[in-house]
XYZ file of C-alpha atoms in Angstrom:
702
model
C 6.753 -69.138 193.600
C 3.321 -66.661 192.888
C 1.284 -67.125 189.351
C 0.249 -63.591 189.051
C -2.770 -64.902 187.106
C -4.268 -66.685 190.580
C -3.924 -65.287 194.057
C -2.639 -66.798 197.329
C -4.970 -68.011 199.844
C -5.438 -65.731 203.054
C -3.459 -67.167 206.112
C -6.256 -69.158 208.329
C -8.546 -71.790 208.300
C -10.267 -72.892 204.701
C -13.561 -71.500 205.566
C -12.880 -69.142 207.638
C -12.860 -65.694 206.891
C -10.420 -63.190 209.325
C -11.648 -59.511 210.553
C -10.147 -57.655 208.713
C -11.631 -59.492 205.665
C -13.362 -56.263 203.315
C -9.917 -54.392 203.881
C -8.417 -57.591 202.898
C -9.721 -58.300 199.704
C -10.400 -54.032 199.309
C -6.375 -54.079 198.889
C -6.012 -57.519 196.466
C -8.806 -55.947 194.067
C -6.017 -55.714 191.316
C -4.369 -59.333 191.741
C -8.663 -61.001 192.184
C -9.622 -58.096 188.253
C -5.925 -59.740 187.166
C -6.804 -63.074 187.841
C -10.577 -62.920 186.908
C -9.424 -61.019 183.491
C -6.945 -64.295 182.405
C -10.292 -66.780 183.222
C -12.318 -65.426 180.451
C -9.264 -65.043 178.431
C -9.563 -61.519 177.927
C -6.821 -58.948 178.432
C -6.919 -56.010 181.398
C -7.018 -52.079 180.884
C -6.640 -49.438 182.455
C -10.479 -48.057 182.009
C -11.773 -52.238 183.741
C -9.389 -51.019 187.324
C -11.057 -47.906 187.243
C -14.069 -48.848 186.918
C -13.248 -51.800 189.470
C -12.020 -49.797 191.877
C -14.868 -47.181 192.020
C -17.131 -49.941 192.662
C -15.288 -51.135 195.680
C -15.398 -47.644 196.707
C -19.372 -46.880 195.821
C -20.006 -49.968 198.226
C -17.535 -49.865 201.247
C -19.268 -46.001 201.987
C -23.056 -46.704 201.267
C -23.122 -44.504 198.150
C -24.535 -44.876 194.163
C -22.198 -44.510 190.785
C -22.888 -43.950 187.333
C -20.110 -45.460 185.131
C -19.558 -44.731 181.688
C -17.402 -47.468 180.291
C -17.185 -47.914 176.389
C -16.909 -50.750 174.379
C -13.807 -53.071 174.682
C -13.767 -52.192 178.957
C -15.054 -55.402 180.153
C -17.683 -53.436 182.628
C -18.876 -57.026 183.293
C -15.620 -58.167 185.091
C -15.554 -54.659 186.778
C -18.371 -54.699 188.295
C -18.543 -58.639 189.264
C -15.595 -58.895 190.614
C -15.213 -56.114 193.717
C -19.343 -57.136 194.094
C -18.164 -60.801 194.851
C -15.600 -59.843 196.757
C -17.193 -57.772 199.365
C -19.484 -60.643 199.800
C -22.588 -59.733 200.391
C -25.941 -60.678 198.159
C -25.887 -59.028 194.876
C -28.598 -58.462 192.272
C -27.192 -58.041 188.299
C -29.972 -56.574 186.203
C -28.938 -56.259 182.153
C -31.321 -55.157 179.428
C -30.483 -57.968 177.074
C -30.575 -61.768 177.494
C -27.056 -62.188 175.280
C -25.514 -60.322 178.463
C -27.557 -62.130 180.738
C -25.596 -65.481 179.120
C -22.866 -64.074 178.866
C -22.327 -63.116 182.676
C -24.020 -66.487 184.188
C -22.731 -69.055 181.023
C -18.888 -68.009 181.128
C -18.231 -64.880 182.781
C -19.460 -65.726 186.540
C -18.125 -69.726 186.029
C -14.986 -68.667 185.250
C -14.239 -65.612 187.465
C -16.131 -67.739 191.113
C -13.124 -70.098 189.660
C -10.314 -67.664 189.546
C -11.794 -65.917 193.351
C -12.116 -68.993 194.901
C -8.597 -69.581 196.228
C -8.390 -65.962 197.904
C -11.810 -65.519 198.861
C -12.010 -69.135 200.310
C -15.473 -69.700 199.324
C -17.137 -70.202 196.125
C -20.181 -67.938 195.104
C -23.602 -69.177 194.116
C -25.029 -67.314 190.964
C -28.749 -67.851 189.260
C -30.775 -66.502 187.431
C -34.074 -65.430 187.569
C -36.598 -64.134 184.815
C -40.632 -63.161 185.895
C -43.043 -66.348 185.771
C -44.368 -66.349 182.109
C -40.929 -66.562 180.787
C -41.014 -69.795 182.618
C -43.784 -73.538 181.356
C -46.141 -74.120 183.429
C -46.389 -78.189 184.364
C -49.778 -77.750 185.739
C -50.869 -76.950 181.989
C -48.349 -78.705 180.233
C -50.135 -81.715 182.129
C -53.336 -81.445 182.897
C -54.783 -78.897 179.718
C -55.222 -75.332 179.886
C -58.176 -72.917 179.390
C -59.703 -72.637 176.202
C -59.472 -69.045 174.724
C -62.417 -70.162 171.864
C -64.198 -72.253 173.852
C -65.906 -72.867 177.184
C -64.096 -74.257 180.476
C -60.964 -77.245 178.708
C -59.396 -78.529 176.251
C -56.851 -80.460 175.376
C -54.346 -77.494 173.500
C -52.819 -80.072 170.793
C -56.836 -81.118 169.058
C -58.344 -78.059 169.944
C -55.282 -76.191 167.660
C -55.625 -78.432 165.110
C -54.210 -81.345 165.850
C -50.577 -82.096 165.637
C -50.886 -80.666 161.799
C -51.051 -77.528 162.117
C -48.636 -75.903 163.337
C -49.503 -74.392 166.548
C -50.234 -78.187 167.440
C -47.114 -79.248 166.920
C -45.660 -76.662 168.610
C -47.685 -77.412 171.857
C -47.173 -80.877 171.652
C -43.691 -80.373 171.448
C -43.586 -78.342 174.709
C -45.037 -81.213 176.085
C -42.565 -83.487 175.248
C -39.559 -80.435 176.533
C -41.216 -80.751 180.125
C -40.209 -83.528 180.763
C -36.937 -82.839 179.244
C -36.049 -79.780 180.537
C -34.480 -79.006 183.783
C -34.714 -75.101 183.907
C -38.237 -74.504 181.899
C -36.947 -71.559 180.666
C -38.608 -70.405 177.318
C -34.972 -69.205 176.106
C -33.695 -72.901 176.636
C -35.944 -74.018 173.519
C -34.200 -74.465 170.588
C -35.886 -74.043 168.350
C -38.080 -71.640 169.675
C -41.602 -70.795 169.764
C -44.262 -69.050 168.562
C -45.808 -66.405 171.602
C -48.979 -67.761 171.282
C -47.875 -71.576 171.605
C -45.478 -70.620 174.610
C -49.134 -69.156 175.813
C -50.525 -72.108 175.909
C -48.644 -73.553 178.086
C -47.183 -70.668 180.416
C -48.739 -68.721 182.977
C -48.558 -64.345 184.544
C -47.863 -64.322 188.257
C -51.996 -63.392 188.299
C -52.702 -67.056 186.747
C -50.442 -69.071 188.508
C -52.538 -71.067 191.316
C -49.748 -71.078 194.055
C -46.966 -73.607 194.740
C -48.934 -74.791 198.174
C -51.959 -75.063 195.903
C -51.021 -76.567 192.597
C -50.212 -80.281 192.205
C -47.163 -79.784 190.253
C -45.680 -77.149 193.636
C -42.753 -79.043 194.275
C -41.940 -79.632 190.740
C -42.718 -76.054 189.394
C -39.744 -74.216 187.057
C -40.595 -70.823 188.267
C -40.394 -72.106 192.043
C -37.132 -73.552 191.752
C -35.631 -70.792 190.087
C -37.261 -68.042 192.696
C -35.443 -70.621 195.807
C -32.260 -71.030 193.567
C -32.085 -66.728 193.858
C -32.871 -66.901 197.490
C -29.560 -69.421 198.205
C -27.641 -67.458 195.762
C -24.674 -64.908 196.025
C -25.379 -63.314 192.542
C -28.889 -62.915 190.803
C -28.851 -62.136 187.473
C -31.878 -60.343 185.951
C -33.644 -57.959 184.095
C -35.028 -54.974 183.655
C -38.445 -55.551 183.950
C -38.280 -58.058 187.007
C -36.000 -54.865 188.461
C -39.470 -52.179 187.349
C -41.629 -55.149 188.743
C -39.794 -55.050 191.845
C -39.627 -51.165 191.994
C -43.819 -50.716 191.236
C -45.322 -53.338 192.739
C -45.789 -53.949 196.444
C -45.019 -57.669 197.120
C -40.911 -57.971 196.379
C -40.338 -60.117 193.676
C -36.499 -60.126 193.935
C -34.799 -61.970 196.959
C -33.059 -58.834 200.030
C -29.959 -58.291 198.540
C -27.032 -55.263 199.342
C -26.010 -54.534 196.682
C -27.746 -53.633 192.671
C -25.788 -53.696 189.306
C -27.770 -51.996 186.611
C -26.152 -52.866 183.259
C -26.755 -51.581 180.023
C -28.664 -48.613 182.370
C -29.805 -46.414 179.334
C -32.554 -48.716 179.063
C -33.978 -48.905 182.681
C -36.528 -45.732 181.975
C -38.051 -47.357 178.978
C -37.758 -50.502 180.724
C -39.558 -49.416 183.443
C -41.579 -46.822 181.631
C -42.913 -50.040 179.612
C -43.899 -52.375 183.040
C -46.015 -49.131 184.491
C -47.968 -48.962 181.118
C -51.154 -50.375 180.837
C -53.786 -50.839 178.281
C -56.788 -50.890 177.552
C -58.110 -53.451 174.450
C -61.484 -54.944 172.795
C -59.184 -57.780 172.603
C -58.952 -58.411 176.669
C -62.218 -57.151 177.344
C -63.454 -59.931 175.019
C -61.288 -62.576 177.060
C -61.979 -61.825 179.431
C -66.095 -62.378 179.080
C -64.786 -65.559 177.648
C -62.821 -67.008 180.371
C -65.805 -65.844 183.348
C -68.951 -67.295 180.932
C -69.129 -71.018 183.200
C -68.044 -69.655 186.180
C -69.245 -66.360 186.973
C -73.519 -65.660 187.091
C -74.478 -64.562 184.050
C -75.789 -61.320 184.865
C -72.097 -60.505 185.291
C -70.833 -61.874 181.928
C -73.861 -60.358 180.030
C -73.101 -57.479 181.738
C -68.669 -56.914 180.667
C -70.424 -58.401 177.644
C -73.074 -55.223 177.096
C -69.783 -53.137 177.978
C -67.188 -55.397 175.990
C -70.159 -54.450 172.550
C -70.210 -50.293 173.628
C -66.329 -50.228 174.407
C -65.904 -51.554 171.070
C -68.132 -49.199 169.096
C -66.525 -46.714 170.649
C -63.190 -47.139 169.690
C -63.748 -48.426 165.836
C -64.354 -44.443 165.369
C -61.237 -42.833 168.093
C -58.691 -40.805 166.317
C -55.917 -41.398 168.309
C -53.707 -39.140 170.398
C -53.666 -37.590 173.789
C -57.072 -37.649 176.080
C -55.635 -34.665 178.628
C -59.485 -35.740 180.156
C -61.638 -38.495 178.890
C -65.008 -37.531 176.944
C -67.624 -38.089 178.961
C -68.522 -40.940 176.675
C -65.905 -42.736 176.813
C -65.645 -42.668 180.360
C -69.060 -43.724 180.370
C -67.728 -47.037 178.578
C -64.631 -47.105 180.962
C -66.686 -47.171 183.584
C -69.098 -49.671 183.022
C -65.839 -52.045 182.205
C -64.744 -51.195 185.578
C -68.715 -51.787 187.473
C -68.822 -55.258 185.301
C -65.212 -55.970 185.676
C -65.873 -56.177 189.566
C -69.120 -57.494 189.695
C -67.294 -60.777 187.674
C -65.070 -60.585 190.523
C -67.241 -60.997 193.639
C -68.940 -63.366 191.099
C -65.756 -65.477 190.400
C -65.207 -65.638 194.748
C -68.702 -66.486 195.246
C -69.396 -69.496 192.485
C -68.186 -73.275 192.989
C -69.424 -75.703 190.332
C -67.941 -79.429 191.439
C -68.825 -80.552 188.087
C -66.006 -78.678 187.090
C -62.467 -80.360 186.728
C -59.650 -78.229 186.917
C -61.487 -75.794 188.035
C -59.487 -73.789 190.126
C -57.220 -72.791 186.909
C -60.098 -72.563 185.156
C -61.231 -69.637 188.074
C -57.932 -68.261 188.620
C -57.473 -67.204 184.605
C -60.847 -65.800 184.481
C -59.959 -63.919 188.154
C -56.639 -62.866 186.087
C -58.745 -60.911 183.353
C -60.979 -59.443 185.467
C -58.851 -58.182 187.569
C -55.910 -56.411 184.999
C -59.393 -54.681 183.655
C -60.577 -53.684 186.747
C -57.744 -51.891 187.480
C -56.744 -51.169 184.188
C -60.530 -48.721 184.414
C -59.871 -47.383 187.388
C -56.833 -46.105 186.263
C -57.860 -44.350 183.182
C -60.945 -42.998 185.387
C -58.561 -41.345 187.828
C -56.979 -39.131 185.925
C -54.303 -38.934 187.563
C -51.990 -35.816 186.850
C -48.662 -38.115 186.754
C -50.343 -40.264 183.965
C -50.666 -39.039 180.835
C -53.245 -41.249 178.529
C -53.231 -41.413 175.097
C -55.628 -43.184 172.051
C -53.278 -45.252 169.761
C -54.119 -47.516 166.965
C -52.467 -50.254 165.885
C -52.716 -53.348 163.186
C -52.227 -55.468 166.324
C -55.443 -54.684 168.073
C -57.436 -55.402 165.141
C -58.401 -53.837 162.173
C -60.185 -50.779 162.612
C -59.861 -50.430 165.964
C -57.613 -49.028 168.924
C -57.267 -49.320 172.531
C -57.131 -46.858 175.590
C -52.969 -46.793 177.171
C -52.132 -44.961 180.516
C -48.320 -44.715 181.227
C -46.607 -42.657 184.115
C -45.776 -38.789 183.375
C -42.262 -39.420 184.728
C -39.970 -42.485 186.649
C -37.474 -40.914 187.847
C -39.580 -40.373 190.882
C -40.755 -43.778 191.256
C -37.184 -45.174 190.982
C -35.157 -42.232 193.294
C -38.746 -43.694 196.377
C -38.175 -47.197 195.377
C -34.563 -48.527 193.707
C -31.934 -46.256 195.944
C -33.606 -46.491 199.804
C -31.222 -49.869 201.490
C -28.441 -50.933 199.474
C -25.826 -49.102 197.310
C -26.790 -48.754 193.459
C -24.233 -49.299 190.289
C -25.648 -48.232 186.959
C -23.185 -48.568 183.826
C -23.226 -48.359 180.616
C -21.348 -47.262 176.903
C -23.642 -44.341 176.556
C -24.093 -41.747 180.039
C -23.088 -39.260 179.499
C -25.363 -36.845 177.732
C -23.425 -33.530 176.573
C -21.132 -34.351 178.323
C -22.049 -34.595 181.640
C -24.192 -37.246 183.223
C -26.523 -34.845 184.340
C -29.513 -35.754 182.208
C -29.400 -38.728 182.508
C -28.875 -39.305 186.742
C -31.720 -37.134 186.409
C -33.965 -39.749 184.405
C -33.448 -42.295 187.100
C -33.756 -39.993 190.241
C -30.936 -39.050 191.096
C -30.790 -35.701 191.265
C -28.473 -32.794 191.482
C -28.298 -32.159 195.116
C -27.138 -35.627 195.779
C -24.489 -35.545 193.682
C -20.979 -36.329 195.063
C -17.237 -35.006 194.061
C -16.600 -37.284 190.872
C -13.423 -39.316 191.719
C -13.265 -39.978 195.883
C -10.210 -38.906 197.815
C -9.312 -39.674 201.288
C -10.012 -36.182 202.604
C -13.437 -36.672 201.607
C -16.467 -35.920 204.689
C -19.178 -38.898 203.854
C -22.439 -37.718 203.275
C -25.276 -36.970 205.672
C -27.649 -40.149 205.274
C -31.193 -39.456 206.785
C -35.027 -40.354 205.293
C -35.482 -37.330 203.765
C -31.735 -36.903 201.588
C -31.368 -37.134 198.449
C -29.524 -40.456 197.070
C -25.349 -39.352 197.222
C -24.195 -40.703 193.984
C -21.041 -39.802 192.160
C -20.096 -39.972 187.851
C -17.712 -41.636 186.799
C -16.255 -42.082 182.867
C -13.792 -44.657 183.025
C -13.123 -43.952 179.272
C -12.795 -46.599 175.923
C -9.359 -48.875 175.111
C -10.831 -47.749 171.370
C -8.239 -44.852 169.060
C -12.029 -43.133 168.047
C -9.993 -40.233 166.510
C -7.961 -42.804 164.758
C -10.073 -45.346 164.430
C -13.075 -43.827 163.012
C -14.752 -41.294 161.299
C -17.675 -38.418 161.530
C -19.449 -37.525 158.319
C -21.878 -34.989 158.317
C -23.675 -34.169 155.255
C -23.462 -30.113 155.439
C -24.639 -30.093 151.777
C -28.027 -32.150 151.829
C -31.171 -29.826 152.597
C -32.501 -30.774 156.328
C -34.994 -33.511 155.892
C -38.892 -33.220 156.588
C -41.627 -35.255 157.027
C -41.461 -37.742 154.240
C -38.459 -40.998 154.000
C -38.505 -39.654 150.236
C -35.428 -37.142 150.281
C -33.761 -37.185 147.163
C -30.767 -36.014 147.758
C -30.267 -38.069 150.880
C -30.998 -41.746 148.766
C -27.840 -40.057 146.236
C -25.339 -39.431 149.238
C -26.480 -42.950 150.611
C -25.811 -44.594 147.418
C -22.512 -42.939 147.155
C -21.187 -43.892 150.328
C -21.781 -47.472 149.689
C -20.348 -47.605 146.877
C -16.900 -46.425 148.122
C -17.138 -48.425 151.235
C -17.821 -51.622 149.138
C -21.204 -52.441 150.846
C -20.688 -53.225 154.356
C -22.664 -50.735 155.570
C -25.237 -50.552 158.588
C -28.213 -48.539 157.931
C -30.003 -46.824 161.438
C -33.456 -45.408 160.433
C -35.602 -43.045 161.967
C -38.402 -45.311 161.173
C -39.721 -47.638 158.624
C -41.163 -46.266 155.904
C -37.883 -44.146 155.564
C -35.771 -47.863 155.769
C -38.121 -49.576 153.496
C -37.871 -46.901 150.935
C -33.917 -46.639 151.415
C -33.882 -50.138 150.751
C -36.275 -50.130 147.990
C -33.921 -47.336 146.197
C -30.521 -49.409 146.954
C -31.750 -52.411 145.562
C -32.137 -50.770 142.427
C -28.867 -48.587 141.518
C -26.619 -51.185 143.539
C -25.618 -54.558 142.978
C -24.862 -54.919 146.866
C -27.161 -57.334 148.758
C -29.495 -54.836 150.908
C -31.158 -56.816 153.880
C -34.031 -54.832 155.751
C -35.485 -55.266 158.819
C -38.088 -57.665 158.472
C -37.806 -59.997 155.739
C -36.159 -62.143 158.504
C -36.181 -62.862 162.577
C -33.332 -60.555 163.289
C -30.495 -62.531 164.365
C -30.438 -64.150 160.740
C -30.309 -60.836 159.128
C -26.953 -60.400 161.337
C -25.571 -63.592 160.756
C -25.557 -62.837 156.847
C -24.188 -59.202 156.799
C -21.468 -59.870 158.899
C -20.963 -63.238 156.776
C -21.142 -61.239 153.447
C -18.830 -58.282 152.971
C -20.654 -56.668 149.994
C -23.847 -56.876 152.037
C -26.013 -53.252 153.773
C -27.961 -53.728 156.683
C -31.081 -51.548 157.295
C -33.489 -50.759 159.508
C -34.466 -49.016 163.179
C -34.624 -48.538 166.216
C -33.429 -51.748 167.327
C -30.323 -52.141 164.518
C -29.333 -48.465 166.486
C -28.391 -50.297 169.626
C -28.421 -54.460 168.719
C -25.781 -55.304 166.756
C -22.196 -56.375 167.348
C -20.560 -56.476 164.091
C -16.893 -56.527 164.470
C -14.331 -56.615 161.432
C -14.822 -55.271 158.331
C -18.153 -56.686 157.532
C -19.355 -52.722 159.314
C -17.103 -50.077 158.148
C -19.531 -47.599 156.978
C -22.556 -46.459 160.121
C -25.479 -44.579 158.431
C -28.210 -42.593 160.010
C -30.835 -41.242 158.002
C -32.001 -38.308 160.365
C -31.108 -37.774 164.221
C -33.454 -39.241 165.329
C -35.978 -36.750 167.720
C -39.222 -38.803 168.824
C -42.599 -37.835 166.639
C -44.063 -34.622 167.120
C -47.105 -36.482 168.136
C -46.342 -38.948 170.224
C -48.285 -38.509 173.425
C -45.693 -39.482 175.976
C -42.887 -37.490 174.692
C -45.053 -34.626 174.045
C -46.221 -34.240 177.489
C -42.853 -35.278 179.244
C -41.502 -31.934 176.892
C -45.134 -30.001 177.427
C -44.378 -31.077 182.111
C -40.542 -30.213 181.755
C -41.687 -26.587 180.483
C -44.457 -26.102 182.165
C -42.466 -26.416 185.502
C -39.422 -23.391 184.090
C -36.689 -25.531 182.116
C -36.080 -26.815 178.385
C -38.449 -29.406 177.543
C -36.750 -29.990 173.935
C -33.526 -30.135 175.720
C -34.715 -32.447 178.700
C -36.859 -34.529 176.969
C -36.538 -35.157 172.962
C -32.931 -34.023 172.455
C -32.160 -36.160 175.472
C -33.886 -39.143 173.309
C -32.721 -38.347 170.135
C -28.554 -38.094 172.372
C -28.976 -41.593 173.816
C -29.833 -42.901 170.591
C -27.229 -41.159 168.657
C -24.319 -42.180 171.141
C -26.185 -46.150 170.819
C -26.030 -46.022 166.931
C -21.936 -44.290 166.438
C -21.337 -47.356 168.963
C -21.545 -50.038 166.312
C -19.802 -48.602 164.354
C -16.034 -49.329 166.058
C -16.294 -52.901 168.012
C -12.354 -54.148 168.256
C -8.768 -52.178 168.294
C -8.554 -53.171 164.640
C -12.059 -51.682 163.748
C -12.076 -48.757 161.445
C -14.393 -46.516 159.515
C -17.058 -43.854 159.359
C -20.431 -43.135 161.122
C -22.603 -40.447 158.257
C -25.466 -38.467 159.783
C -27.148 -37.814 156.367
C -28.756 -34.535 158.517
C -26.800 -31.353 158.328
C -28.825 -29.873 160.846
C -25.688 -31.716 163.513
C -23.832 -29.325 162.141
C -26.468 -26.138 161.467
C -28.275 -26.610 164.277
C -27.393 -24.778 167.601
C -27.796 -28.317 169.184
C -25.544 -29.718 167.252
C -23.177 -29.318 169.435
C -24.492 -31.492 172.038
C -25.099 -34.313 169.818
C -21.855 -34.623 168.453
C -20.237 -33.998 172.649
C -22.298 -37.341 173.611
C -21.294 -39.278 170.952
C -17.800 -41.483 170.499
C -14.710 -38.887 169.784
C -14.259 -39.394 166.093
C -12.289 -37.444 164.091
C -15.135 -35.269 162.683
C -15.599 -33.656 159.074
C -18.139 -32.720 156.720
C -16.278 -32.640 153.773
C -17.756 -35.071 151.478
C -14.558 -35.964 148.817
C -12.184 -36.981 152.271
C -14.491 -39.073 153.113
C -15.271 -41.064 149.863
C -11.773 -41.525 149.700
C -11.211 -42.460 153.500
C -13.620 -44.835 152.785
C -12.525 -46.375 149.407
C -8.646 -46.807 151.252
C -10.420 -48.678 153.872
C -11.942 -50.640 151.893
C -9.351 -51.396 149.691
C -7.137 -52.751 152.891
C -9.962 -54.784 154.078
C -9.315 -58.495 154.441
C -12.311 -59.686 152.313
C -12.489 -58.976 148.130
C -13.832 -55.685 147.260
C -17.466 -56.737 146.002
C -19.115 -55.334 142.301
C -21.064 -52.263 143.862
C -22.511 -50.581 140.898
C -24.890 -51.490 138.221
C -23.157 -50.373 134.687
């Protein structure tokens, strides 16, 4: 008798695969998927089967695939099963730590066990992150260069001894270094601050190298890289994928298949990895690090350049810089030239009296090298870069910095992501305005490379070549949720359009009424922190519900409190639009205060919009509208997270109903039942609240 949840092994030797193994694996794909779903305790869904078949076809034909798979589809297994069955090395890149952990700790172990009988092998898997995510044993045991003084120091003593918080954290990290098997920061519970972690970690530029370091054989980062080389499946993050695409030296092992989950985030992550900044703090750190080892003339030159740059940045006005003014160009040139002198000096100086000189030198060299590269890039004023001045408290009071980012990453991705491997990009949000073209273009997949969305036996094979575009297909496998029955999309058409100020009395009155009708249970998604704070303050005065506000506690604690208290509301900004998963009755109303267009003065977005317009396109739709539509689709996706969820997405911006582009945004969101009838929505919210299992809270003061 055959157990449907356990595919039977193929005939033949237990370790040898027959010559027609790929075809056999393809024909057994439904059985393999069924076994994997049963192993994780899930439910097989039609969309999951469609996605698995599409992934297998893409790999077999050497094509690229975009898959929109709604929440609850089970997309992780839909790409893991065909990837494991194919047998080639695969890299999976995700945007969030939560999904990385789910893959490595739950989905992959159970799937490998379930597929082992038919694959007759047990694929190995590993997680790989950037070097700074792993504790450095050299720093833990030998001390680390000081940011405050000269030479080397004991981090615990320098940070106020074991009684200060930083000192206690560093001491705990030292003890943890002798206990942990991975050295991975995310395995440390409870965690430590970024400043404490920086004392015992290194960047790739600061690392001494496994062959030179006394702890090279035990190095956590090197062990992770070795495991990744040997593994069949490597789980990494978008940042590592971006670095692999940007830098000349590969950081990921060679692989025949790449899967990008949460692919809607990839453009932002690649942009972030390719962005550089020149801050006063960075120049001052380079001066301190070089002081003991570089010659005095070089250090003095860098110090003078730092002081000049600091004076200019104190009065610099934020905004885009299309051409560096002469005074600023002179200051950046001085930093570049002085950094080059420091690099040359560090390469020549040898002070035998210093202990652990190599670590100090490497850190100083890394700082100077980063300064030099950034200054060179700023001075190049490339047409492919955007330069702007940014003022932020993170640079210290009264100071600003120069930043430089790529105008567009589509070309970078097209040249580096799709060659010599099949790439599967998947997310719950890849279709904007009803098609894949906008997102595909931003990811470097041009329209001329698009193939029919559904493969047929008669499809001709595309003619591949060095100059050929990346050939790709797009497929929407739907969602297991019945959105028209489970949710309502309500647009407050009667409200006045939002202006620049966060204080909108009519909007706040509408928000109060909606929360009252819902009995709390509200996730408030705001386009700015000022708007979220203003709404929280107003609702705390008007309602008895507990109003949780992003920034007043850790995000994890806020979400846990929101999920556990039926009357609670959670207000916040960007990370809540995409980072909240609260199924059940705790979240029955999702409110968006306005369409989240990028700020008109955003230097990078405005530059990208202008570039599209100069090329003859619609810059507003290609940049601003796509940006906002993606966020709104993600935000609306916070409402329905399970088959029993019910609720309302309320958009308090009438432009979604009245503007010409409103239909574009609505077609990008889940297919909820749409209305502008405020009374109907209040009745629906009250009915949903009344049927919730938790007791209805008191919503309003008398």
